[in-house]
Tab-separated table of C-alpha atoms and ligand atoms in Angstrom:
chain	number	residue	atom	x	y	z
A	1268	UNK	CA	160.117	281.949	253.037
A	1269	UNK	CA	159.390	279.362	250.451
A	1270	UNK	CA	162.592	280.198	248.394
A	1271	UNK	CA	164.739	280.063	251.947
A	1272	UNK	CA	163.231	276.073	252.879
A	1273	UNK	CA	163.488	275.124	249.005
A	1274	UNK	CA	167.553	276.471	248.959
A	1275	UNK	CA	167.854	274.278	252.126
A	1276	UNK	CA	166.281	271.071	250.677
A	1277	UNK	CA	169.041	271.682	247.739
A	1278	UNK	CA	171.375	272.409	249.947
A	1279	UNK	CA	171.163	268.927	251.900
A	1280	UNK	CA	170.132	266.800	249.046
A	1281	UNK	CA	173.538	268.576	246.954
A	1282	UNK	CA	175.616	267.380	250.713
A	1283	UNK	CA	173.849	263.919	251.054
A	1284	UNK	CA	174.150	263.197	247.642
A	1285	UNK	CA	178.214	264.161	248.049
A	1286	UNK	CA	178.298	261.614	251.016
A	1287	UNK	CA	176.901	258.921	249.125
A	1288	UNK	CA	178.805	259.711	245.825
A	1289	UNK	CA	181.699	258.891	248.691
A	1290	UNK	CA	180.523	256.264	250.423
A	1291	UNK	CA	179.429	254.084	247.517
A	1292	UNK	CA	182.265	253.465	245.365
A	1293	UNK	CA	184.172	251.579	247.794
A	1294	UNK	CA	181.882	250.528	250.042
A	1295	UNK	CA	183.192	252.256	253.109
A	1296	UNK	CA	181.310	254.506	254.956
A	1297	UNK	CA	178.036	252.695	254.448
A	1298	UNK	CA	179.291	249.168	255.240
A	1299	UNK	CA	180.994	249.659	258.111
A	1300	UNK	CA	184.041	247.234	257.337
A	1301	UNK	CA	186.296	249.665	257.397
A	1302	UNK	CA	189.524	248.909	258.357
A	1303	UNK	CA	190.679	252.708	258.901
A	1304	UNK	CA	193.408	251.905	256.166
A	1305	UNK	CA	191.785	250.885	252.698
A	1306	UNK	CA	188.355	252.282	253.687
A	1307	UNK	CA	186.739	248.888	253.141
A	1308	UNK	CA	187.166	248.303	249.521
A	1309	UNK	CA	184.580	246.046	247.848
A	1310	UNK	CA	185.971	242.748	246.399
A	1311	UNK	CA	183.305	240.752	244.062
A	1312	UNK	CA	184.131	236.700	244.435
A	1313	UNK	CA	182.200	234.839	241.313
A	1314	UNK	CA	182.157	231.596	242.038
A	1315	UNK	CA	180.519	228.813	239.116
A	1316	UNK	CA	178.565	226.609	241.551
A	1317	UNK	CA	177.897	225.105	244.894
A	1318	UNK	CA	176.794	221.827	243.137
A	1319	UNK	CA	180.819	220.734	243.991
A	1320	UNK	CA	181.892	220.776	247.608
A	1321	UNK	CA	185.673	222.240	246.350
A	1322	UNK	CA	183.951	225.563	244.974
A	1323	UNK	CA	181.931	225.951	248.394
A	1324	UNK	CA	185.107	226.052	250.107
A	1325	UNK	CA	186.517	228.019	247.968
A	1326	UNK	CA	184.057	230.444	248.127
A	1327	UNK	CA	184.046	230.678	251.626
A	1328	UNK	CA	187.657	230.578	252.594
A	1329	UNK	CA	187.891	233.625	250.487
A	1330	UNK	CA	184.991	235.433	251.343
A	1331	UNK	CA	186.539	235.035	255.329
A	1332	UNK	CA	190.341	235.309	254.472
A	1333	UNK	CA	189.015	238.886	252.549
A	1334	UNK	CA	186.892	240.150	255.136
A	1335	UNK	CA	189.208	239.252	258.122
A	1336	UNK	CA	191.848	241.208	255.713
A	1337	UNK	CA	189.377	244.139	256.149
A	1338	UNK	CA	187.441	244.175	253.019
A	1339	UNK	CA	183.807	243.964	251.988
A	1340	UNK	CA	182.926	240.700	249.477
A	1341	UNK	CA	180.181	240.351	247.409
A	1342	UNK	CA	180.079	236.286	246.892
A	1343	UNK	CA	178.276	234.591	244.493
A	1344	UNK	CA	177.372	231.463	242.833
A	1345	UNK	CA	176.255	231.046	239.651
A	1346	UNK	CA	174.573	227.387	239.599
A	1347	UNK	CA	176.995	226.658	236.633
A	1348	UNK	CA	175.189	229.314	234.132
A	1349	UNK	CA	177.539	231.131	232.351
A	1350	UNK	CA	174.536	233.800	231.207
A	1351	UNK	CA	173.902	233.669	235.006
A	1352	UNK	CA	177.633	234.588	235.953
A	1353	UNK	CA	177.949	236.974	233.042
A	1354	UNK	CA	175.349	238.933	235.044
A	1355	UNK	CA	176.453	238.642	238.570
A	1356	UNK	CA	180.035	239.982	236.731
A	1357	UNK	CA	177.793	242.741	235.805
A	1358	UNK	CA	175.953	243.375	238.949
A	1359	UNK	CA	179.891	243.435	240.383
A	1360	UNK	CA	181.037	246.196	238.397
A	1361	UNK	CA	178.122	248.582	238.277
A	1362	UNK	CA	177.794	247.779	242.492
A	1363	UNK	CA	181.095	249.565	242.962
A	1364	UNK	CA	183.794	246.626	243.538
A	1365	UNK	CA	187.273	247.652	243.555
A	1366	UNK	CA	188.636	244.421	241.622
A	1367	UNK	CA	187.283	240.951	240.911
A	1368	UNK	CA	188.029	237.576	241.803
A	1369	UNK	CA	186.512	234.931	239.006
A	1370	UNK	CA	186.493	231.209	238.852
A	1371	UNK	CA	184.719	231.400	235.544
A	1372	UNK	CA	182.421	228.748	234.037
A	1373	UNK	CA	183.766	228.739	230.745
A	1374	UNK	CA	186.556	230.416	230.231
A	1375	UNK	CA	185.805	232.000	226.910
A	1376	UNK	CA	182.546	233.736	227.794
A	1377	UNK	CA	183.625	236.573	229.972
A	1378	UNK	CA	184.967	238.416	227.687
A	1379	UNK	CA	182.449	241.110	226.740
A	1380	UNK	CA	181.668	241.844	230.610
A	1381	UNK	CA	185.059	242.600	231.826
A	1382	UNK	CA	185.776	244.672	228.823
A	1383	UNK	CA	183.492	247.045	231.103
A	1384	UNK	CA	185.981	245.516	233.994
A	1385	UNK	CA	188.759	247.024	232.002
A	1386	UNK	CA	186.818	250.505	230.962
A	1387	UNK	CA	186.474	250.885	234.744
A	1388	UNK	CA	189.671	250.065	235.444
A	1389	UNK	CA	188.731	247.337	237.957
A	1390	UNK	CA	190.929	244.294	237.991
A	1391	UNK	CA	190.133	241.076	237.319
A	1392	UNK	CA	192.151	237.977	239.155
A	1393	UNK	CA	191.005	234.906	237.525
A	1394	UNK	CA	190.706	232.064	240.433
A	1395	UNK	CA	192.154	228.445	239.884
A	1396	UNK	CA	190.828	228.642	235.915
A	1397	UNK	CA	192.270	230.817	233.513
A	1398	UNK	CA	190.046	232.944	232.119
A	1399	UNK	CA	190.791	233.263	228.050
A	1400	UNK	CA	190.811	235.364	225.247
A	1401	UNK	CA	190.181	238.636	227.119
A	1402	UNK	CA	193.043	241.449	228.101
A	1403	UNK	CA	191.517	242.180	231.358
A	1404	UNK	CA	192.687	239.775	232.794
A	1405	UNK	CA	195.417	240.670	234.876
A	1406	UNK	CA	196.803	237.952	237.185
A	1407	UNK	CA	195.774	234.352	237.469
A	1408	UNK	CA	195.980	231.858	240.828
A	1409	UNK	CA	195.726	228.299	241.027
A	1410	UNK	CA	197.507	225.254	241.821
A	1411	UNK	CA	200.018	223.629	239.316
A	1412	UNK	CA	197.192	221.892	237.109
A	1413	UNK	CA	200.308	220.683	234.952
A	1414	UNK	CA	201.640	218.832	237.984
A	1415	UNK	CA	198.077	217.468	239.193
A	1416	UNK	CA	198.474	215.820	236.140
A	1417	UNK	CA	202.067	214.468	236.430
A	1418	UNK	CA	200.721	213.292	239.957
A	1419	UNK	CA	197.955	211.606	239.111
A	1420	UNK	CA	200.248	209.655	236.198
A	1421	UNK	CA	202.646	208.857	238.475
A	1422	UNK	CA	200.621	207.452	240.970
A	1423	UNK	CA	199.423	204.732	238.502
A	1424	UNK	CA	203.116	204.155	237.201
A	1425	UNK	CA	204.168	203.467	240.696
A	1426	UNK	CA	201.094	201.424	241.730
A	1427	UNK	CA	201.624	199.158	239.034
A	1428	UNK	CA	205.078	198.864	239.377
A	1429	UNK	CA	205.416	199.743	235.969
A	1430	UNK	CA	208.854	200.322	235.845
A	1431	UNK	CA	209.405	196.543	236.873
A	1432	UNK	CA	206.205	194.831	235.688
A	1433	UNK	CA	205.692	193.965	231.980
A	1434	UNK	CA	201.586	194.131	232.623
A	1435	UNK	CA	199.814	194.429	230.042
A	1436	UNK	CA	197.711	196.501	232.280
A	1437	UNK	CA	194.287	197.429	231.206
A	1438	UNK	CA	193.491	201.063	231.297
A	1439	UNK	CA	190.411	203.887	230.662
A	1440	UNK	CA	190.790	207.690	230.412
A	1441	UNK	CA	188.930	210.234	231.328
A	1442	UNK	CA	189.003	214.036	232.073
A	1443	UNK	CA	187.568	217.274	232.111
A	1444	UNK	CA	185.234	220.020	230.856
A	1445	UNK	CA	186.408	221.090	227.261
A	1446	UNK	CA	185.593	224.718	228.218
A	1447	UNK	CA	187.849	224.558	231.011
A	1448	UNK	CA	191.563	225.411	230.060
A	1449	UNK	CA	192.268	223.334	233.370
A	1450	UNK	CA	191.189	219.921	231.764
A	1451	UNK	CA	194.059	219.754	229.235
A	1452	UNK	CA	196.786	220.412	231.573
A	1453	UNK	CA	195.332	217.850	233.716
A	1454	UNK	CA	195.204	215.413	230.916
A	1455	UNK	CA	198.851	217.247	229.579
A	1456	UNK	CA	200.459	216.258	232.931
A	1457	UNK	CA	199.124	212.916	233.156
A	1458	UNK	CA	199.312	211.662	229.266
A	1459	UNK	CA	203.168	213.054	229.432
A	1460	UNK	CA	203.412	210.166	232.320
A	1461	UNK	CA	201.304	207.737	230.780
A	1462	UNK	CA	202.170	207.842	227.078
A	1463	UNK	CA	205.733	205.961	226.577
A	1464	UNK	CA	204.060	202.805	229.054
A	1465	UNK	CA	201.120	203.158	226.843
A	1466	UNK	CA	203.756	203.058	223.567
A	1467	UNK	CA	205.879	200.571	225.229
A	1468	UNK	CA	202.328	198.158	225.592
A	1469	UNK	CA	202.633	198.126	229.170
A	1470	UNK	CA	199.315	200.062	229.289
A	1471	UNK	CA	196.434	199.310	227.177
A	1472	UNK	CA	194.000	201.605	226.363
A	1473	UNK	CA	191.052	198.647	225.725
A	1474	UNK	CA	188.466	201.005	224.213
A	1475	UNK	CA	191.127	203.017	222.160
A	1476	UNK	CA	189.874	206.264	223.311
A	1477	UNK	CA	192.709	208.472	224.195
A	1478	UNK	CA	192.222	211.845	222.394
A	1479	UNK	CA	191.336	214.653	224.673
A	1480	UNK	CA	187.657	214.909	222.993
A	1481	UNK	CA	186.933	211.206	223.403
A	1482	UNK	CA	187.553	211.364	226.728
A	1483	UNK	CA	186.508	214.379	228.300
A	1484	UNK	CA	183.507	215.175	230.308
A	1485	UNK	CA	181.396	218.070	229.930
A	1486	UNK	CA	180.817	220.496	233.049
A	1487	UNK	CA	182.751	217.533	234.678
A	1488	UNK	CA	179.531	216.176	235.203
A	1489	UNK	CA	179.089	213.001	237.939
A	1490	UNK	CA	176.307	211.715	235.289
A	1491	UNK	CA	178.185	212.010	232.071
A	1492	UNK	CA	181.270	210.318	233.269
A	1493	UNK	CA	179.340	207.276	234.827
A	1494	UNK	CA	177.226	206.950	231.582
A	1495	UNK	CA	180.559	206.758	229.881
A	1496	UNK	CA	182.329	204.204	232.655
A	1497	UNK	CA	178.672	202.532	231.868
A	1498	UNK	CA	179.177	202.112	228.090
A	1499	UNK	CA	182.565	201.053	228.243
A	1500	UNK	CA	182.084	198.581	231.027
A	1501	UNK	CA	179.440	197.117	228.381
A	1502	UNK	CA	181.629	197.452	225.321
A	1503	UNK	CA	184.374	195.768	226.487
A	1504	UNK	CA	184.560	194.444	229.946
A	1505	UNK	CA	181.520	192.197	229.961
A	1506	UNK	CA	183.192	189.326	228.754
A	1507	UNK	CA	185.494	189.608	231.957
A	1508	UNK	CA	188.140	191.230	230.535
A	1509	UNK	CA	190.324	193.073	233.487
A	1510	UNK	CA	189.910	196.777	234.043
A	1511	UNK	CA	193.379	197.501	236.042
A	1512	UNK	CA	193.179	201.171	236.288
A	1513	UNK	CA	190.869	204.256	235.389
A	1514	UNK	CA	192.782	207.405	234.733
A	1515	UNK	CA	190.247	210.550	236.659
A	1516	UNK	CA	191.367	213.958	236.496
A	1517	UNK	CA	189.091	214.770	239.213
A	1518	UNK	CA	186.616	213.465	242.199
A	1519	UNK	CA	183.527	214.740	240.420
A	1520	UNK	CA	184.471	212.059	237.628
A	1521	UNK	CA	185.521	209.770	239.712
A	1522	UNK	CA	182.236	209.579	241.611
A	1523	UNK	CA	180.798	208.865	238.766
A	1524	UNK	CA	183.030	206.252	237.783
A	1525	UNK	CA	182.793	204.247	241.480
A	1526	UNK	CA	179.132	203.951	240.169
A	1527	UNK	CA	179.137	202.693	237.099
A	1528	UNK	CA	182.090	200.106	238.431
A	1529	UNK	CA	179.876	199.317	241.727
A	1530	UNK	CA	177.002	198.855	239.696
A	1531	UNK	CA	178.715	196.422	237.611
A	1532	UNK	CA	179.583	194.160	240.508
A	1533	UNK	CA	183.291	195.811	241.433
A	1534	UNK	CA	184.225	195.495	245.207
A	1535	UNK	CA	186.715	196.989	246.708
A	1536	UNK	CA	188.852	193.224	245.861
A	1537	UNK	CA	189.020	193.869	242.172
A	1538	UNK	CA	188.145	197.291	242.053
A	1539	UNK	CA	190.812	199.057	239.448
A	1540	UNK	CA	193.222	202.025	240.498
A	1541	UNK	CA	191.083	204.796	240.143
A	1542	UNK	CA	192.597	208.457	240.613
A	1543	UNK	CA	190.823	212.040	241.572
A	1544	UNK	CA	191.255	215.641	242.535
A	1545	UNK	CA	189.694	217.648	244.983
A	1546	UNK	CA	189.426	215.201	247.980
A	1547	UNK	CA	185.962	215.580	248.431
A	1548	UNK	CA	184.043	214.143	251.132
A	1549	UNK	CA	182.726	211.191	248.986
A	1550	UNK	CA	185.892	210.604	247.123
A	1551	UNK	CA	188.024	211.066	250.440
A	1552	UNK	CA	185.192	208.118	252.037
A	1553	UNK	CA	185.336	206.345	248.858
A	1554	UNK	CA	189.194	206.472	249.383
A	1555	UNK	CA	188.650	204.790	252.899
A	1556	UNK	CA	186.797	201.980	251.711
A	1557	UNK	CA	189.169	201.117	249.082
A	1558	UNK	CA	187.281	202.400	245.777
A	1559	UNK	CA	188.696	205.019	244.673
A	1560	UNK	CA	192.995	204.733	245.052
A	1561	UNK	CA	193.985	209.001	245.505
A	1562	UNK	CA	193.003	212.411	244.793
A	1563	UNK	CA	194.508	215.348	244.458
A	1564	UNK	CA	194.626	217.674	247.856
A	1565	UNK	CA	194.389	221.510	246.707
A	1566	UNK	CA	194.102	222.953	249.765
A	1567	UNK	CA	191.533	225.899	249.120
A	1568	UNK	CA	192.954	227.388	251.984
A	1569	UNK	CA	196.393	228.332	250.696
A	1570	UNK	CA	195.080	229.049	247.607
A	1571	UNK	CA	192.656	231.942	249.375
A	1572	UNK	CA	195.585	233.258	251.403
A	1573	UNK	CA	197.297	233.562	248.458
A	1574	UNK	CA	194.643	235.478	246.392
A	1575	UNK	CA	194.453	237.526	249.406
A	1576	UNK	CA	197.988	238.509	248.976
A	1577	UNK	CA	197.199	239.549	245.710
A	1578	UNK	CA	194.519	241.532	246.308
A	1579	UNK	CA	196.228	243.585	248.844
A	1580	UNK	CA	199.087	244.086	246.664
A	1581	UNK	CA	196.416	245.648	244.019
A	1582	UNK	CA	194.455	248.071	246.035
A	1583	UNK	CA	198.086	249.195	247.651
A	1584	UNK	CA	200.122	249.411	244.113
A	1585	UNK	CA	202.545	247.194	245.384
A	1586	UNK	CA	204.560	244.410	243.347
A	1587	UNK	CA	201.587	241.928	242.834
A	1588	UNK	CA	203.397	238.254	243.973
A	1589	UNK	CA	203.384	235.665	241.060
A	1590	UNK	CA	205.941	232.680	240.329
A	1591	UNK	CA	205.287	231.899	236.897
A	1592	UNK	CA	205.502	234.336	233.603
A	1593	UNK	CA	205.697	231.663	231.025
A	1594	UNK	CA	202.843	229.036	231.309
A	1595	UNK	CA	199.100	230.554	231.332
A	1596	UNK	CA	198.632	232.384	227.854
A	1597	UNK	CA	195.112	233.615	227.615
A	1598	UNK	CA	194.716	233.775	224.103
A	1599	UNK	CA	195.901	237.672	224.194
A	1600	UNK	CA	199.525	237.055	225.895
A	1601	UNK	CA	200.723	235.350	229.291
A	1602	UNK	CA	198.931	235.858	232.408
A	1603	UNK	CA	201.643	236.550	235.701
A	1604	UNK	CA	200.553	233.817	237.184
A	1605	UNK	CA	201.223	232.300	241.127
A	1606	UNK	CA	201.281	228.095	241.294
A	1607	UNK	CA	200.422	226.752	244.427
A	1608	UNK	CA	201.720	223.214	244.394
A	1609	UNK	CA	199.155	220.198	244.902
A	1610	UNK	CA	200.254	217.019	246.624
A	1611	UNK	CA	198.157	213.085	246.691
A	1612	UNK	CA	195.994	212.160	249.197
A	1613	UNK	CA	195.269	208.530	249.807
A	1614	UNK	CA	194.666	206.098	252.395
A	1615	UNK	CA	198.014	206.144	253.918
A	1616	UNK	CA	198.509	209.407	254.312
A	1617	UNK	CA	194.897	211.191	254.554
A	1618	UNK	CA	195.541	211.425	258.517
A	1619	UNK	CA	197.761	214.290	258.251
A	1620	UNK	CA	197.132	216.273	255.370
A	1621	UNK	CA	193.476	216.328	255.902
A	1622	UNK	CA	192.579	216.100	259.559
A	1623	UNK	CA	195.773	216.870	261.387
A	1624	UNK	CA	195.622	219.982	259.406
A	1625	UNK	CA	192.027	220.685	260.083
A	1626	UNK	CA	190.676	220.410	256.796
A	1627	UNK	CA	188.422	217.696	257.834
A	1628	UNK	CA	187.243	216.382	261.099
A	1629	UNK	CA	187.296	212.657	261.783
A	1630	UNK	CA	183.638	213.047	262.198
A	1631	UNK	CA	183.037	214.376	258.345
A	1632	UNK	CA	184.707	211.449	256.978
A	1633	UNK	CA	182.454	208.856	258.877
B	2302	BGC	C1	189.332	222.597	239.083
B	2302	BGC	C2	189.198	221.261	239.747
B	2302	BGC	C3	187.746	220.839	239.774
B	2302	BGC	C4	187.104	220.980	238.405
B	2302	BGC	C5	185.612	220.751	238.450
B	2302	BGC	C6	188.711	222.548	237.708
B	2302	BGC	O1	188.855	223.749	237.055
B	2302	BGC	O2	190.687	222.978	239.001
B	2302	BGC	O3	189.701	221.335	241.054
B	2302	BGC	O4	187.648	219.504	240.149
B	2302	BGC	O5	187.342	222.261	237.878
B	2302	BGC	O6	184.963	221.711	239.179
């Protein structure tokens, strides 16, 4: 008797532990997202922080765009911790996800997680930043951070007229997080602009600083770049000396900027050309009161549809859509990359690329 109810406690625990073994990989029969074709397959999102309004959209757009696509997503943030993303990474791979979508906090510092990526032959789609120095990498979205830059540069040229206009026209830099392989393309794009009016003495760079490292701006920190804006406001605009324009790569920057500049007695009268990327709330506000000039509109949307694509294409073994083969090298070769292209935002046309489009309702910009 005993041996008959111990063989059919084996018997079910062998059968349940089968149906689990099934179930958990991809998600599917436990989670109940299953869209009868790809059985619900689990996609992690890693996501650096919510401190920035752009990665909370981000984050969410895909999380919705995936699931209405018929997948399970584990989304998280990782409060800008690299140690703390390494281990969400982690938590992704052992919890069964079928490939991983990574906007990484530094971009060198994944590498010894998704070699277990790679051993388990998940993918890895690194999101708007290129993740470096790691082969398991395997296809990279974002928008053309090359041409954010060229944007942004042109912007100012056209502003000031420079073509016509013999200035000279007083001018600050500043960009990005060194650990972010964005920043330099930003800076790339917009120094490629910049340079021959800076060379020609149309532009001056009053402090000097103009190398990448003097002017970048560590986890493209609101704080840093105002202490910055601060100190060179001291050094040499106190006298009265004219600040015409202050090169931003992004909002987060340029919020920080507006401070340091409002602080220091700039209205909206003399307040220089000031550029950004994201259109944030504040920036977009700050845009509307005549602070800040522009920022970049990357509409996380597209970018999420896109990443969807991709995603599809990998759990089906289809032809993975990318546009560029030749730009994003990762320290181990070039990433197939897709470029979604980013256009300007500013006062006269914020109507219809940000509300008349839904991004934004009148109501959030008030
Ligand atoms: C993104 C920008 C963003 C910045 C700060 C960059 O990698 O491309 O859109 O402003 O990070 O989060």
């Amino acid at each position: 008797m005993k041996k008959k109810l111990l063989s059919i406690v084996l018997c079910v625990a062998v059968i349940s532990s089968l149906l689990v073994g099934c179930g958990t990989k991809d998600g599917a029969a436990t989670d109940g997202a299953s869209t009868g074709k790809d059985d619900a397959k689990k996609i992690g999102v890693a996501m650096p922080t919510k401190d920035l309004q752009r990665w909370n959209q981000d984050g969410e757009n895909m999380k919705k765009s995936l699931e209405d696509a018929g997948y399970t997503v584990d989304l998280q943030y990782a409060n800008n911790d690299i140690a703390t993303q390494v281990s969400q990474i982690e938590n992704m791979i052992t919890g069964g996800c079928d490939a991983l979508v990574i906007a990484s906090i530094d971009g060198g510092s994944l590498g010894t997680v998704l070699a277990d990526a790679k051993t388990a032959k998940i993918p890895v789609i690194a999101y708007d930043r290129l993740i470096m120095e790691t082969d398991a990498v395997s296809y990279y979205a974002t928008f053309d951070n090359y041409m954010v830059g060229t944007i942004q540069g042109q912007y100012i040229v056209d502003k000031l007229d420079l073509e016509n206009q013999a200035g000279p026209f007083n001018i600050e830099l500043f960009t990005g997080s060194p650990d972010d392989n964005n920043a330099r393309f930003f800076f790339g794009g917009a120094m490629d602009i910049l340079t021959p009016y800076i060379e020609s003495g149309k532009l001056n760079v009053v402090s000097g600083q103009k190398a990448f490292e003097e002017v970048a701006t560590l986890n493209w920190s609101t704080e840093e770049a105002q202490k910055r804006m601060e100190n060179l406001i001291t050094a040499h605009y106190a006298d009265g000396t004219k600040l015409d324009v202050v090169l931003s790569s992004n909002d987060s920057c340029a919020i920080g900027i507006t401070n340091a500049l409002v602080n220091a007695g700039y209205t909206k009268d003399n307040f220089p050309i000031l550029t950004g990327q994201d259109c944030d709330i504040t920036s977009v506000k700050n845009i509307l009161a005549g602070t800040q000039s522009m920022s970049i509109f990357k509409d996380t949307r597209t970018l999420a549809a896109k990443v969807v694509e991709m995603v599809n294409a990998l759990m089906k073994g289809e032809t993975v859509p990318v546009n560029d083969t030749e730009t994003y090298d990762n320290g181990t070769g070039i990433i197939p990359t897709f470029l979604c292209e980013p256009v300007f935002a500013d006062a006269a046309n914020y109507k219809e690329l940000l509300i008349d489009s839904k991004y934004y309702t009148e109501d959030q910009l008030k």
